[in-house]
Amino acid sequence: MPSTPHRALRALLALCTAAGLASVAAPTATAAPGTGPTAVVAMGDSYISGEAGRWQGNSLTNSGSRNGTDRAWTGSAYDPSRVYGSTAGGCHRSDTSEVRSAGPIASSLINLACSGATTKNVFRASQGGQAYKGEAPQADQLAAVAAANDVELIALSIGGNDLGFADIITTCATDYIVWYSYCHDDQQAEVDARIDGVMADVGKSVDEIRAVMTAAGYAASDYRIVLQSYPSPIPRAADNRYGESGWARTNTGGCPFWNADSDWARDSLVPQLAARLKGVATAKGVQFLDLRDALQGREVCAKAAKQVTATVPPSGTTSEWARWIDSQSTQGLVQESMHPNAYGQQALGRCLALISARPTGNQSCRNTAGSGPSGMYLTAG
C-alpha cells in the first residue's frame, strides 16, 4: 500500500508512544507502514481471542486425553499453555484462534484480543480505556503494531461482555437446573435496557481504532475494519438431540436450557445483537461479518453433531464446534463454556480468510452440512 506524506514520521511517534505497553503487540523489528510486513489484526473479546481452543469436540470421559478432545493433554498431565501459550489462564489466545486459523492472508497474523474484554479494554488509555489482565488497552497495543507492520485488515469482535453474555448464560442455566423457570423474559428486558449504550461503545471502539491508524500515518483507504457478530453456541429446541425433561441436557449434553430459552437465544437474542452490530458497521462505514449461523448444526447438543467417544473420534465433520457447559468443572475452566472450540475457531478463521478477499460489502458466513471447517462460505448480507 502506498505511503502518505509524513507517514513514516507519524509511525515512529506512534511506536514511541506505545513502546513497552504490551510485549504481545509489537514485533521487535520496526518499519514504516506500507513497507513493513503485511498484517491482519484481531481485536476484542473471547470469541475472537480463541477461548475454548483447547477442545476438539466434547467427551464425557474425564481422564487422560478425554478421548482425544483435550489438546492440553501431554500424556501424563494437562498443560493449557500447549494451546494458549503464555496467555493460559488469562487472555486465552489459542493457537487455533480466528486470525491464526485464517491461513496465509498476511505475513503477520496478530492477536490482540483478550477473553473477557469489554469495549473499555479496547479504547486508548487517553480516552478512558482500561488495562486488562496485565495488558495495556488494545488500541494502545495497536499503535505499536501499526507502526511496525503494514496493517491491511483489523477484525473486531466486541460488545458481548458489555451486554453481559456470561451473566445471561449463567442465569439461563441456573433457571433450568435449579429454579425450573424461564430466563428469556427478564433477560430480554436486561438486554433492551443495555443495548443502546453498548452499541454506542462499540461505535467508539471503531473510532478509537481509526484514530490510532490515522496517528500512525494510515489513510482510510490503506486498511479495512471488519466488525463481526456472534455465532450461537446452542441450537433451536427443534434441533436439540436431548429431550427437555430429565437431566440429559445437563449431565450428558452440557446444554442446560429450556426449549423456550434456547429458541429465544437462537432466534431473538443473537439476531438482535447481529442487527444492531450491523447498524454500527453501517454508521461507521466498516464491513460487517454476520456469524449468527456459522455454527448451525454444529452447536452443543445439536442433532446433526455427535459427542466424541472411544468409538467416535474427534472430527471437524461430525463433532460439536462449541464448548459445552461443564457443570461439574471436571474438564478445564468454566470460562471456556459456550465458546467456539478448535473446530469452531478454524471455521471462523475460514470466514475471515474469505472476507479478506472481499474488500467491499457486508457478508454472512455459514457452514456446509457434512463438511469440516474448510466448507465455510459467504453470502451477501
mmCIF file of C-alpha atoms in Angstrom:
data_model
loop_
_atom_site.group_PDB
_atom_site.id
_atom_site.type_symbol
_atom_site.label_atom_id
_atom_site.label_comp_id
_atom_site.label_asym_id
_atom_site.label_seq_id
_atom_site.Cartn_x
_atom_site.Cartn_y
_atom_site.Cartn_z
ATOM 1 C CA MET A 1 0.000 0.000 0.000
ATOM 2 C CA PRO A 2 1.384 3.458 -0.860
ATOM 3 C CA SER A 3 2.708 5.651 1.929
ATOM 4 C CA THR A 4 1.138 9.018 2.658
ATOM 5 C CA PRO A 5 3.209 12.173 3.437
ATOM 6 C CA HIS A 6 4.891 12.094 6.847
ATOM 7 C CA ARG A 7 3.581 8.570 7.387
ATOM 8 C CA ALA A 8 6.927 7.172 8.497
ATOM 9 C CA LEU A 9 7.386 10.011 10.991
ATOM 10 C CA ARG A 10 3.914 9.503 12.403
ATOM 11 C CA ALA A 11 4.561 5.783 12.626
ATOM 12 C CA LEU A 12 7.723 6.388 14.630
ATOM 13 C CA LEU A 13 5.869 8.706 17.001
ATOM 14 C CA ALA A 14 3.102 6.151 17.450
ATOM 15 C CA LEU A 15 5.636 3.453 18.157
ATOM 16 C CA CYS A 16 7.384 5.582 20.748
ATOM 17 C CA THR A 17 4.044 6.343 22.399
ATOM 18 C CA ALA A 18 3.116 2.677 22.674
ATOM 19 C CA ALA A 19 6.602 1.279 23.409
ATOM 20 C CA GLY A 20 6.676 -1.076 26.331
ATOM 21 C CA LEU A 21 2.916 -1.236 26.754
ATOM 22 C CA ALA A 22 2.473 -4.861 25.753
ATOM 23 C CA SER A 23 5.025 -7.374 24.621
ATOM 24 C CA VAL A 24 2.413 -9.293 22.604
ATOM 25 C CA ALA A 25 1.642 -6.281 20.461
ATOM 26 C CA ALA A 26 4.855 -5.282 18.750
ATOM 27 C CA PRO A 27 7.336 -7.332 16.753
ATOM 28 C CA THR A 28 10.923 -6.481 17.570
ATOM 29 C CA ALA A 29 11.659 -5.086 14.120
ATOM 30 C CA THR A 30 10.138 -1.776 13.066
ATOM 31 C CA ALA A 31 9.300 -0.417 9.651
ATOM 32 C CA ALA A 32 7.291 2.382 8.137
ATOM 33 C CA PRO A 33 3.693 1.333 7.426
ATOM 34 C CA GLY A 34 3.294 0.424 3.795
ATOM 35 C CA THR A 35 6.775 -1.051 3.585
ATOM 36 C CA GLY A 36 6.802 -3.440 6.543
ATOM 37 C CA PRO A 37 5.306 -6.939 6.637
ATOM 38 C CA THR A 38 1.615 -7.103 5.843
ATOM 39 C CA ALA A 39 -0.556 -7.821 8.865
ATOM 40 C CA VAL A 40 -4.080 -8.817 9.826
ATOM 41 C CA VAL A 41 -5.012 -7.983 13.418
ATOM 42 C CA ALA A 42 -7.698 -9.462 15.677
ATOM 43 C CA MET A 43 -9.109 -7.266 18.446
ATOM 44 C CA GLY A 44 -11.841 -7.667 21.016
ATOM 45 C CA ASP A 45 -13.119 -10.426 23.260
ATOM 46 C CA SER A 46 -13.116 -14.179 23.827
ATOM 47 C CA TYR A 47 -14.991 -15.082 20.644
ATOM 48 C CA ILE A 48 -12.029 -13.898 18.597
ATOM 49 C CA SER A 49 -9.187 -14.354 21.110
ATOM 50 C CA GLY A 50 -9.502 -18.131 20.912
ATOM 51 C CA GLU A 51 -11.206 -19.082 24.184
ATOM 52 C CA ALA A 52 -12.012 -22.841 24.225
ATOM 53 C CA GLY A 53 -9.476 -23.609 21.506
ATOM 54 C CA ARG A 54 -8.172 -26.305 23.841
ATOM 55 C CA TRP A 55 -11.007 -28.609 22.840
ATOM 56 C CA GLN A 56 -11.808 -30.735 19.783
ATOM 57 C CA GLY A 57 -15.441 -31.553 20.456
ATOM 58 C CA ASN A 58 -16.879 -32.690 23.792
ATOM 59 C CA SER A 59 -16.479 -36.028 25.576
ATOM 60 C CA LEU A 60 -17.938 -37.433 28.780
ATOM 61 C CA THR A 61 -14.635 -39.165 29.547
ATOM 62 C CA ASN A 62 -12.912 -37.220 32.319
ATOM 63 C CA SER A 63 -9.484 -38.857 32.268
ATOM 64 C CA GLY A 64 -6.438 -38.775 30.012
ATOM 65 C CA SER A 65 -6.947 -37.057 26.683
ATOM 66 C CA ARG A 66 -10.729 -37.211 27.123
ATOM 67 C CA ASN A 67 -10.967 -39.392 24.029
ATOM 68 C CA GLY A 68 -8.692 -37.039 22.134
ATOM 69 C CA THR A 69 -10.754 -33.894 22.737
ATOM 70 C CA ASP A 70 -8.293 -32.261 25.170
ATOM 71 C CA ARG A 71 -5.349 -30.765 23.322
ATOM 72 C CA ALA A 72 -3.710 -29.803 26.621
ATOM 73 C CA TRP A 73 -3.003 -33.455 27.461
ATOM 74 C CA THR A 74 0.730 -34.166 27.491
ATOM 75 C CA GLY A 75 0.457 -37.899 28.007
ATOM 76 C CA SER A 76 0.810 -37.607 31.757
ATOM 77 C CA ALA A 77 -0.704 -34.233 32.748
ATOM 78 C CA TYR A 78 -2.604 -31.211 31.440
ATOM 79 C CA ASP A 79 -0.713 -28.180 30.165
ATOM 80 C CA PRO A 80 -3.048 -25.473 28.777
ATOM 81 C CA SER A 81 -0.018 -23.492 27.590
ATOM 82 C CA ARG A 82 0.276 -26.037 24.773
ATOM 83 C CA VAL A 83 -2.790 -24.293 23.336
ATOM 84 C CA TYR A 84 -2.848 -20.824 24.905
ATOM 85 C CA GLY A 85 0.872 -20.205 25.272
ATOM 86 C CA SER A 86 1.800 -17.545 27.804
ATOM 87 C CA THR A 87 -1.843 -16.370 27.912
ATOM 88 C CA ALA A 88 -3.097 -19.579 29.558
ATOM 89 C CA GLY A 89 -5.337 -18.623 32.455
ATOM 90 C CA GLY A 90 -5.569 -15.081 31.094
ATOM 91 C CA CYS A 91 -6.458 -13.776 27.639
ATOM 92 C CA HIS A 92 -6.614 -17.317 26.234
ATOM 93 C CA ARG A 93 -5.233 -16.548 22.788
ATOM 94 C CA SER A 94 -5.266 -20.037 21.358
ATOM 95 C CA ASP A 95 -3.202 -21.444 18.520
ATOM 96 C CA THR A 96 -6.459 -22.017 16.615
ATOM 97 C CA SER A 97 -7.901 -18.538 17.192
ATOM 98 C CA GLU A 98 -9.749 -16.980 14.281
ATOM 99 C CA VAL A 99 -6.819 -14.955 12.973
ATOM 100 C CA ARG A 100 -4.370 -17.833 13.480
ATOM 101 C CA SER A 101 -6.696 -20.173 11.573
ATOM 102 C CA ALA A 102 -7.211 -17.833 8.623
ATOM 103 C CA GLY A 103 -4.238 -19.139 6.684
ATOM 104 C CA PRO A 104 -1.665 -17.114 4.737
ATOM 105 C CA ILE A 105 -3.747 -13.961 4.304
ATOM 106 C CA ALA A 106 -0.873 -11.754 5.523
ATOM 107 C CA SER A 107 2.759 -12.065 6.587
ATOM 108 C CA SER A 108 1.827 -11.453 10.221
ATOM 109 C CA LEU A 109 -1.342 -12.660 11.942
ATOM 110 C CA ILE A 110 -1.566 -10.699 15.197
ATOM 111 C CA ASN A 111 -3.992 -11.437 18.022
ATOM 112 C CA LEU A 112 -4.592 -8.582 20.482
ATOM 113 C CA ALA A 113 -7.988 -9.864 21.649
ATOM 114 C CA CYS A 114 -8.499 -10.974 25.228
ATOM 115 C CA SER A 115 -11.061 -13.264 26.822
ATOM 116 C CA GLY A 116 -13.421 -11.226 28.973
ATOM 117 C CA ALA A 117 -12.586 -7.904 27.335
ATOM 118 C CA THR A 118 -15.149 -5.117 27.099
ATOM 119 C CA THR A 119 -15.169 -2.014 24.925
ATOM 120 C CA LYS A 120 -13.285 -0.092 27.630
ATOM 121 C CA ASN A 121 -10.413 -2.533 27.185
ATOM 122 C CA VAL A 122 -10.276 -1.525 23.517
ATOM 123 C CA PHE A 123 -10.308 2.278 23.964
ATOM 124 C CA ARG A 124 -6.988 4.111 24.237
ATOM 125 C CA ALA A 125 -5.963 4.890 27.806
ATOM 126 C CA SER A 126 -6.055 8.586 26.954
ATOM 127 C CA GLN A 127 -9.732 8.201 26.048
ATOM 128 C CA GLY A 128 -10.839 6.280 29.112
ATOM 129 C CA GLY A 129 -9.513 2.876 28.096
ATOM 130 C CA GLN A 130 -8.580 0.414 30.803
ATOM 131 C CA ALA A 131 -5.757 -2.082 31.075
ATOM 132 C CA TYR A 132 -6.911 -5.689 31.400
ATOM 133 C CA LYS A 133 -5.209 -8.843 32.634
ATOM 134 C CA GLY A 134 -1.892 -7.057 32.851
ATOM 135 C CA GLU A 135 -2.036 -5.631 29.338
ATOM 136 C CA ALA A 136 -2.498 -2.116 28.028
ATOM 137 C CA PRO A 137 -5.756 -1.223 26.246
ATOM 138 C CA GLN A 138 -5.894 -2.907 22.856
ATOM 139 C CA ALA A 139 -5.946 0.345 20.868
ATOM 140 C CA ASP A 140 -2.677 1.348 22.523
ATOM 141 C CA GLN A 141 -1.214 -2.035 21.611
ATOM 142 C CA LEU A 142 -2.446 -1.497 18.047
ATOM 143 C CA ALA A 143 -0.363 1.685 17.796
ATOM 144 C CA ALA A 144 2.836 -0.327 18.049
ATOM 145 C CA VAL A 145 1.571 -2.951 15.626
ATOM 146 C CA ALA A 146 0.539 -0.296 13.080
ATOM 147 C CA ALA A 147 3.980 1.292 13.284
ATOM 148 C CA ALA A 148 5.871 -1.945 12.714
ATOM 149 C CA ASN A 149 3.650 -3.504 10.055
ATOM 150 C CA ASP A 150 1.580 -2.721 7.000
ATOM 151 C CA VAL A 151 -1.800 -3.436 8.595
ATOM 152 C CA GLU A 152 -4.324 -4.372 5.936
ATOM 153 C CA LEU A 153 -7.299 -5.621 7.940
ATOM 154 C CA ILE A 154 -8.496 -5.381 11.538
ATOM 155 C CA ALA A 155 -11.166 -7.841 12.678
ATOM 156 C CA LEU A 156 -13.152 -6.695 15.713
ATOM 157 C CA SER A 157 -15.453 -8.741 17.954
ATOM 158 C CA ILE A 158 -16.707 -6.712 20.920
ATOM 159 C CA GLY A 159 -19.854 -5.892 22.868
ATOM 160 C CA GLY A 160 -20.863 -9.302 24.188
ATOM 161 C CA ASN A 161 -19.267 -8.826 27.592
ATOM 162 C CA ASP A 162 -20.642 -5.278 27.848
ATOM 163 C CA LEU A 163 -24.066 -6.773 27.260
ATOM 164 C CA GLY A 164 -23.467 -9.435 29.933
ATOM 165 C CA PHE A 165 -23.362 -12.624 27.837
ATOM 166 C CA ALA A 166 -21.755 -14.631 30.656
ATOM 167 C CA ASP A 167 -24.403 -13.491 33.110
ATOM 168 C CA ILE A 168 -27.176 -14.359 30.654
ATOM 169 C CA ILE A 169 -25.795 -17.873 30.154
ATOM 170 C CA THR A 170 -25.369 -18.368 33.903
ATOM 171 C CA THR A 171 -28.890 -17.145 34.625
ATOM 172 C CA CYS A 172 -30.488 -19.317 31.949
ATOM 173 C CA ALA A 173 -28.563 -22.422 33.036
ATOM 174 C CA THR A 174 -29.396 -21.789 36.694
ATOM 175 C CA ASP A 175 -33.062 -21.295 35.858
ATOM 176 C CA TYR A 176 -33.051 -24.704 34.148
ATOM 177 C CA ILE A 177 -31.017 -26.632 36.716
ATOM 178 C CA VAL A 178 -32.189 -25.041 39.972
ATOM 179 C CA TRP A 179 -35.304 -22.923 39.654
ATOM 180 C CA TYR A 180 -37.272 -24.656 36.886
ATOM 181 C CA SER A 181 -38.140 -21.261 35.452
ATOM 182 C CA TYR A 182 -37.505 -19.388 32.228
ATOM 183 C CA CYS A 183 -34.832 -16.732 31.783
ATOM 184 C CA HIS A 184 -35.754 -15.156 28.459
ATOM 185 C CA ASP A 185 -38.367 -12.751 29.758
ATOM 186 C CA ASP A 186 -36.300 -10.975 32.403
ATOM 187 C CA GLN A 187 -33.064 -11.298 30.415
ATOM 188 C CA GLN A 188 -34.634 -9.696 27.335
ATOM 189 C CA ALA A 189 -35.558 -6.741 29.487
ATOM 190 C CA GLU A 190 -31.960 -6.505 30.698
ATOM 191 C CA VAL A 191 -30.657 -6.621 27.121
ATOM 192 C CA ASP A 192 -33.094 -3.960 25.959
ATOM 193 C CA ALA A 193 -32.035 -1.690 28.809
ATOM 194 C CA ARG A 194 -28.334 -2.002 27.995
ATOM 195 C CA ILE A 195 -28.059 -2.409 24.257
ATOM 196 C CA ASP A 196 -28.157 1.242 23.174
ATOM 197 C CA GLY A 197 -25.262 2.114 25.455
ATOM 198 C CA VAL A 198 -23.342 -0.983 24.390
ATOM 199 C CA MET A 199 -23.711 -0.121 20.712
ATOM 200 C CA ALA A 200 -22.514 3.422 21.370
ATOM 201 C CA ASP A 201 -19.381 1.983 22.958
ATOM 202 C CA VAL A 202 -18.888 -0.458 20.073
ATOM 203 C CA GLY A 203 -19.026 2.550 17.763
ATOM 204 C CA LYS A 204 -16.459 4.319 19.927
ATOM 205 C CA SER A 205 -14.232 1.235 19.671
ATOM 206 C CA VAL A 206 -14.260 1.617 15.890
ATOM 207 C CA ASP A 207 -13.478 5.325 16.267
ATOM 208 C CA GLU A 208 -10.568 4.519 18.587
ATOM 209 C CA ILE A 209 -9.103 2.066 16.107
ATOM 210 C CA ARG A 210 -9.404 4.643 13.350
ATOM 211 C CA ALA A 211 -7.737 7.321 15.495
ATOM 212 C CA VAL A 212 -4.772 5.039 16.155
ATOM 213 C CA MET A 213 -4.386 4.172 12.488
ATOM 214 C CA THR A 214 -4.591 7.829 11.462
ATOM 215 C CA ALA A 215 -1.955 8.754 14.034
ATOM 216 C CA ALA A 216 0.261 6.013 12.580
ATOM 217 C CA GLY A 217 0.015 7.636 9.156
ATOM 218 C CA TYR A 218 -2.591 5.431 7.516
ATOM 219 C CA ALA A 219 -5.185 6.828 5.157
ATOM 220 C CA ALA A 220 -8.690 5.380 5.429
ATOM 221 C CA SER A 221 -8.155 3.544 2.143
ATOM 222 C CA ASP A 222 -4.977 1.833 3.414
ATOM 223 C CA TYR A 223 -6.750 -0.709 5.604
ATOM 224 C CA ARG A 224 -10.120 -2.228 6.427
ATOM 225 C CA ILE A 225 -12.045 -2.793 9.637
ATOM 226 C CA VAL A 226 -14.376 -5.803 9.784
ATOM 227 C CA LEU A 227 -16.845 -5.739 12.653
ATOM 228 C CA GLN A 228 -18.276 -9.176 13.309
ATOM 229 C CA SER A 229 -21.252 -10.564 15.209
ATOM 230 C CA TYR A 230 -21.520 -13.669 17.387
ATOM 231 C CA PRO A 231 -22.428 -17.260 16.487
ATOM 232 C CA SER A 232 -24.980 -19.104 18.590
ATOM 233 C CA PRO A 233 -23.360 -21.940 20.593
ATOM 234 C CA ILE A 234 -26.700 -23.673 21.279
ATOM 235 C CA PRO A 235 -29.334 -24.917 18.819
ATOM 236 C CA ARG A 236 -33.008 -24.209 18.477
ATOM 237 C CA ALA A 237 -35.216 -26.509 20.527
ATOM 238 C CA ALA A 238 -36.239 -28.488 17.442
ATOM 239 C CA ASP A 239 -32.568 -29.205 16.683
ATOM 240 C CA ASN A 240 -31.619 -30.402 20.182
ATOM 241 C CA ARG A 241 -30.909 -34.130 20.380
ATOM 242 C CA TYR A 242 -31.886 -34.329 24.062
ATOM 243 C CA GLY A 243 -35.400 -34.039 25.436
ATOM 244 C CA GLU A 244 -36.372 -31.086 27.578
ATOM 245 C CA SER A 245 -37.316 -33.194 30.610
ATOM 246 C CA GLY A 246 -34.887 -35.117 32.782
ATOM 247 C CA TRP A 247 -31.208 -34.421 33.310
ATOM 248 C CA ALA A 248 -29.709 -35.419 29.952
ATOM 249 C CA ARG A 249 -29.270 -31.829 28.798
ATOM 250 C CA THR A 250 -27.265 -31.096 31.946
ATOM 251 C CA ASN A 251 -25.355 -34.277 32.767
ATOM 252 C CA THR A 252 -24.885 -35.677 29.270
ATOM 253 C CA GLY A 253 -25.232 -32.891 26.750
ATOM 254 C CA GLY A 254 -23.886 -29.886 28.635
ATOM 255 C CA CYS A 255 -26.670 -27.634 27.328
ATOM 256 C CA PRO A 256 -28.939 -26.961 30.330
ATOM 257 C CA PHE A 257 -31.520 -24.652 28.762
ATOM 258 C CA TRP A 258 -35.275 -24.806 28.375
ATOM 259 C CA ASN A 259 -36.725 -25.004 24.869
ATOM 260 C CA ALA A 260 -38.239 -21.541 25.144
ATOM 261 C CA ASP A 261 -34.929 -20.070 26.311
ATOM 262 C CA SER A 262 -32.990 -21.872 23.571
ATOM 263 C CA ASP A 263 -35.315 -20.532 20.892
ATOM 264 C CA TRP A 264 -35.093 -17.037 22.400
ATOM 265 C CA ALA A 265 -31.292 -17.125 22.372
ATOM 266 C CA ARG A 266 -31.042 -18.549 18.855
ATOM 267 C CA ASP A 267 -33.861 -16.651 17.136
ATOM 268 C CA SER A 268 -34.106 -13.426 19.129
ATOM 269 C CA LEU A 269 -31.025 -12.523 21.163
ATOM 270 C CA VAL A 270 -28.337 -13.496 18.651
ATOM 271 C CA PRO A 271 -30.187 -11.909 15.682
ATOM 272 C CA GLN A 272 -30.947 -8.774 17.715
ATOM 273 C CA LEU A 273 -27.280 -8.313 18.546
ATOM 274 C CA ALA A 274 -26.255 -9.051 14.960
ATOM 275 C CA ALA A 275 -28.709 -6.490 13.598
ATOM 276 C CA ARG A 276 -27.517 -3.818 15.982
ATOM 277 C CA LEU A 277 -23.843 -4.524 15.253
ATOM 278 C CA LYS A 278 -24.601 -4.323 11.537
ATOM 279 C CA GLY A 279 -26.157 -0.936 12.207
ATOM 280 C CA VAL A 280 -22.950 0.224 13.895
ATOM 281 C CA ALA A 281 -20.881 -1.066 10.970
ATOM 282 C CA THR A 282 -23.078 0.814 8.518
ATOM 283 C CA ALA A 283 -22.960 4.035 10.543
ATOM 284 C CA LYS A 284 -19.175 3.850 10.844
ATOM 285 C CA GLY A 285 -18.522 2.827 7.253
ATOM 286 C CA VAL A 286 -16.865 -0.509 8.009
ATOM 287 C CA GLN A 287 -17.561 -4.018 6.755
ATOM 288 C CA PHE A 288 -19.825 -6.352 8.696
ATOM 289 C CA LEU A 289 -19.366 -10.113 9.037
ATOM 290 C CA ASP A 290 -22.526 -11.852 10.263
ATOM 291 C CA LEU A 291 -21.652 -15.059 12.120
ATOM 292 C CA ARG A 292 -25.072 -15.846 13.619
ATOM 293 C CA ASP A 293 -25.427 -19.043 11.536
ATOM 294 C CA ALA A 294 -21.766 -20.067 11.463
ATOM 295 C CA LEU A 295 -22.251 -22.974 13.900
ATOM 296 C CA GLN A 296 -25.672 -24.070 12.602
ATOM 297 C CA GLY A 297 -25.970 -27.841 13.117
ATOM 298 C CA ARG A 298 -22.624 -27.950 14.966
ATOM 299 C CA GLU A 299 -23.791 -26.372 18.230
ATOM 300 C CA VAL A 300 -23.634 -28.053 21.623
ATOM 301 C CA CYS A 301 -26.367 -30.761 21.698
ATOM 302 C CA ALA A 302 -27.251 -30.309 18.018
ATOM 303 C CA LYS A 303 -28.860 -33.343 16.386
ATOM 304 C CA ALA A 304 -26.526 -33.089 13.403
ATOM 305 C CA ALA A 305 -23.399 -33.362 15.587
ATOM 306 C CA LYS A 306 -22.051 -36.065 17.892
ATOM 307 C CA GLN A 307 -20.162 -36.210 21.132
ATOM 308 C CA VAL A 308 -16.724 -37.806 20.994
ATOM 309 C CA THR A 309 -16.464 -41.322 22.431
ATOM 310 C CA ALA A 310 -13.998 -44.194 22.399
ATOM 311 C CA THR A 311 -15.523 -45.276 19.080
ATOM 312 C CA VAL A 312 -16.403 -41.850 17.647
ATOM 313 C CA PRO A 313 -13.140 -39.893 17.317
ATOM 314 C CA PRO A 314 -12.859 -36.101 17.198
ATOM 315 C CA SER A 315 -13.685 -34.820 13.742
ATOM 316 C CA GLY A 316 -14.431 -31.466 12.201
ATOM 317 C CA THR A 317 -17.184 -33.109 10.158
ATOM 318 C CA THR A 318 -19.045 -34.848 12.994
ATOM 319 C CA SER A 319 -18.083 -33.286 16.340
ATOM 320 C CA GLU A 320 -19.634 -30.254 18.030
ATOM 321 C CA TRP A 321 -17.941 -26.947 17.224
ATOM 322 C CA ALA A 322 -18.655 -25.245 20.562
ATOM 323 C CA ARG A 323 -17.632 -25.986 24.135
ATOM 324 C CA TRP A 324 -20.344 -27.340 26.401
ATOM 325 C CA ILE A 325 -21.113 -26.223 29.942
ATOM 326 C CA ASP A 326 -19.041 -28.487 32.162
ATOM 327 C CA SER A 327 -21.280 -28.150 35.202
ATOM 328 C CA GLN A 328 -19.063 -30.385 37.331
ATOM 329 C CA SER A 329 -15.880 -28.413 36.477
ATOM 330 C CA THR A 330 -14.046 -31.666 35.798
ATOM 331 C CA GLN A 331 -12.579 -30.612 32.455
ATOM 332 C CA GLY A 332 -10.670 -27.363 32.072
ATOM 333 C CA LEU A 333 -12.058 -23.964 33.036
ATOM 334 C CA VAL A 334 -15.719 -22.991 33.197
ATOM 335 C CA GLN A 335 -14.906 -19.768 31.308
ATOM 336 C CA GLU A 336 -14.372 -21.866 28.168
ATOM 337 C CA SER A 337 -18.076 -22.801 28.126
ATOM 338 C CA MET A 338 -20.265 -21.705 25.215
ATOM 339 C CA HIS A 339 -17.360 -20.582 23.001
ATOM 340 C CA PRO A 340 -16.298 -21.918 19.605
ATOM 341 C CA ASN A 341 -13.835 -24.765 20.195
ATOM 342 C CA ALA A 342 -10.853 -25.616 17.995
ATOM 343 C CA TYR A 343 -13.105 -26.692 15.130
ATOM 344 C CA GLY A 344 -15.361 -23.673 15.546
ATOM 345 C CA GLN A 345 -12.385 -21.341 15.540
ATOM 346 C CA GLN A 346 -10.978 -22.967 12.428
ATOM 347 C CA ALA A 347 -14.354 -22.365 10.810
ATOM 348 C CA LEU A 348 -14.363 -18.703 11.829
ATOM 349 C CA GLY A 349 -10.802 -18.425 10.565
ATOM 350 C CA ARG A 350 -12.032 -19.614 7.199
ATOM 351 C CA CYS A 351 -14.748 -16.921 7.335
ATOM 352 C CA LEU A 352 -12.064 -14.310 7.995
ATOM 353 C CA ALA A 353 -9.992 -15.584 5.086
ATOM 354 C CA LEU A 354 -12.997 -15.402 2.792
ATOM 355 C CA ILE A 355 -13.954 -11.855 3.736
ATOM 356 C CA SER A 356 -10.329 -10.744 3.482
ATOM 357 C CA ALA A 357 -10.680 -11.462 -0.243
ATOM 358 C CA ARG A 358 -13.901 -9.408 -0.437
ATOM 359 C CA PRO A 359 -12.847 -5.767 0.017
ATOM 360 C CA THR A 360 -16.390 -4.388 -0.055
ATOM 361 C CA GLY A 361 -19.854 -5.345 1.104
ATOM 362 C CA ASN A 362 -21.348 -6.996 4.178
ATOM 363 C CA GLN A 363 -21.192 -10.777 4.336
ATOM 364 C CA SER A 364 -22.782 -13.661 6.232
ATOM 365 C CA CYS A 365 -20.724 -16.792 6.858
ATOM 366 C CA ARG A 366 -22.273 -20.260 7.007
ATOM 367 C CA ASN A 367 -21.090 -23.854 7.095
ATOM 368 C CA THR A 368 -21.763 -26.645 4.650
ATOM 369 C CA ALA A 369 -23.628 -29.565 6.247
ATOM 370 C CA GLY A 370 -21.441 -32.655 6.478
ATOM 371 C CA SER A 371 -18.280 -30.707 5.725
ATOM 372 C CA GLY A 372 -15.468 -29.611 8.013
ATOM 373 C CA PRO A 373 -14.320 -26.063 8.805
ATOM 374 C CA SER A 374 -12.960 -25.658 5.288
ATOM 375 C CA GLY A 375 -16.530 -25.812 3.974
ATOM 376 C CA MET A 376 -17.483 -22.334 5.200
ATOM 377 C CA TYR A 377 -18.901 -19.965 2.601
ATOM 378 C CA LEU A 378 -20.084 -16.365 2.339
ATOM 379 C CA THR A 379 -23.364 -14.899 1.194
ATOM 380 C CA ALA A 380 -24.046 -11.205 0.721
ATOM 381 C CA GLY A 381 -25.947 -9.560 3.521
#
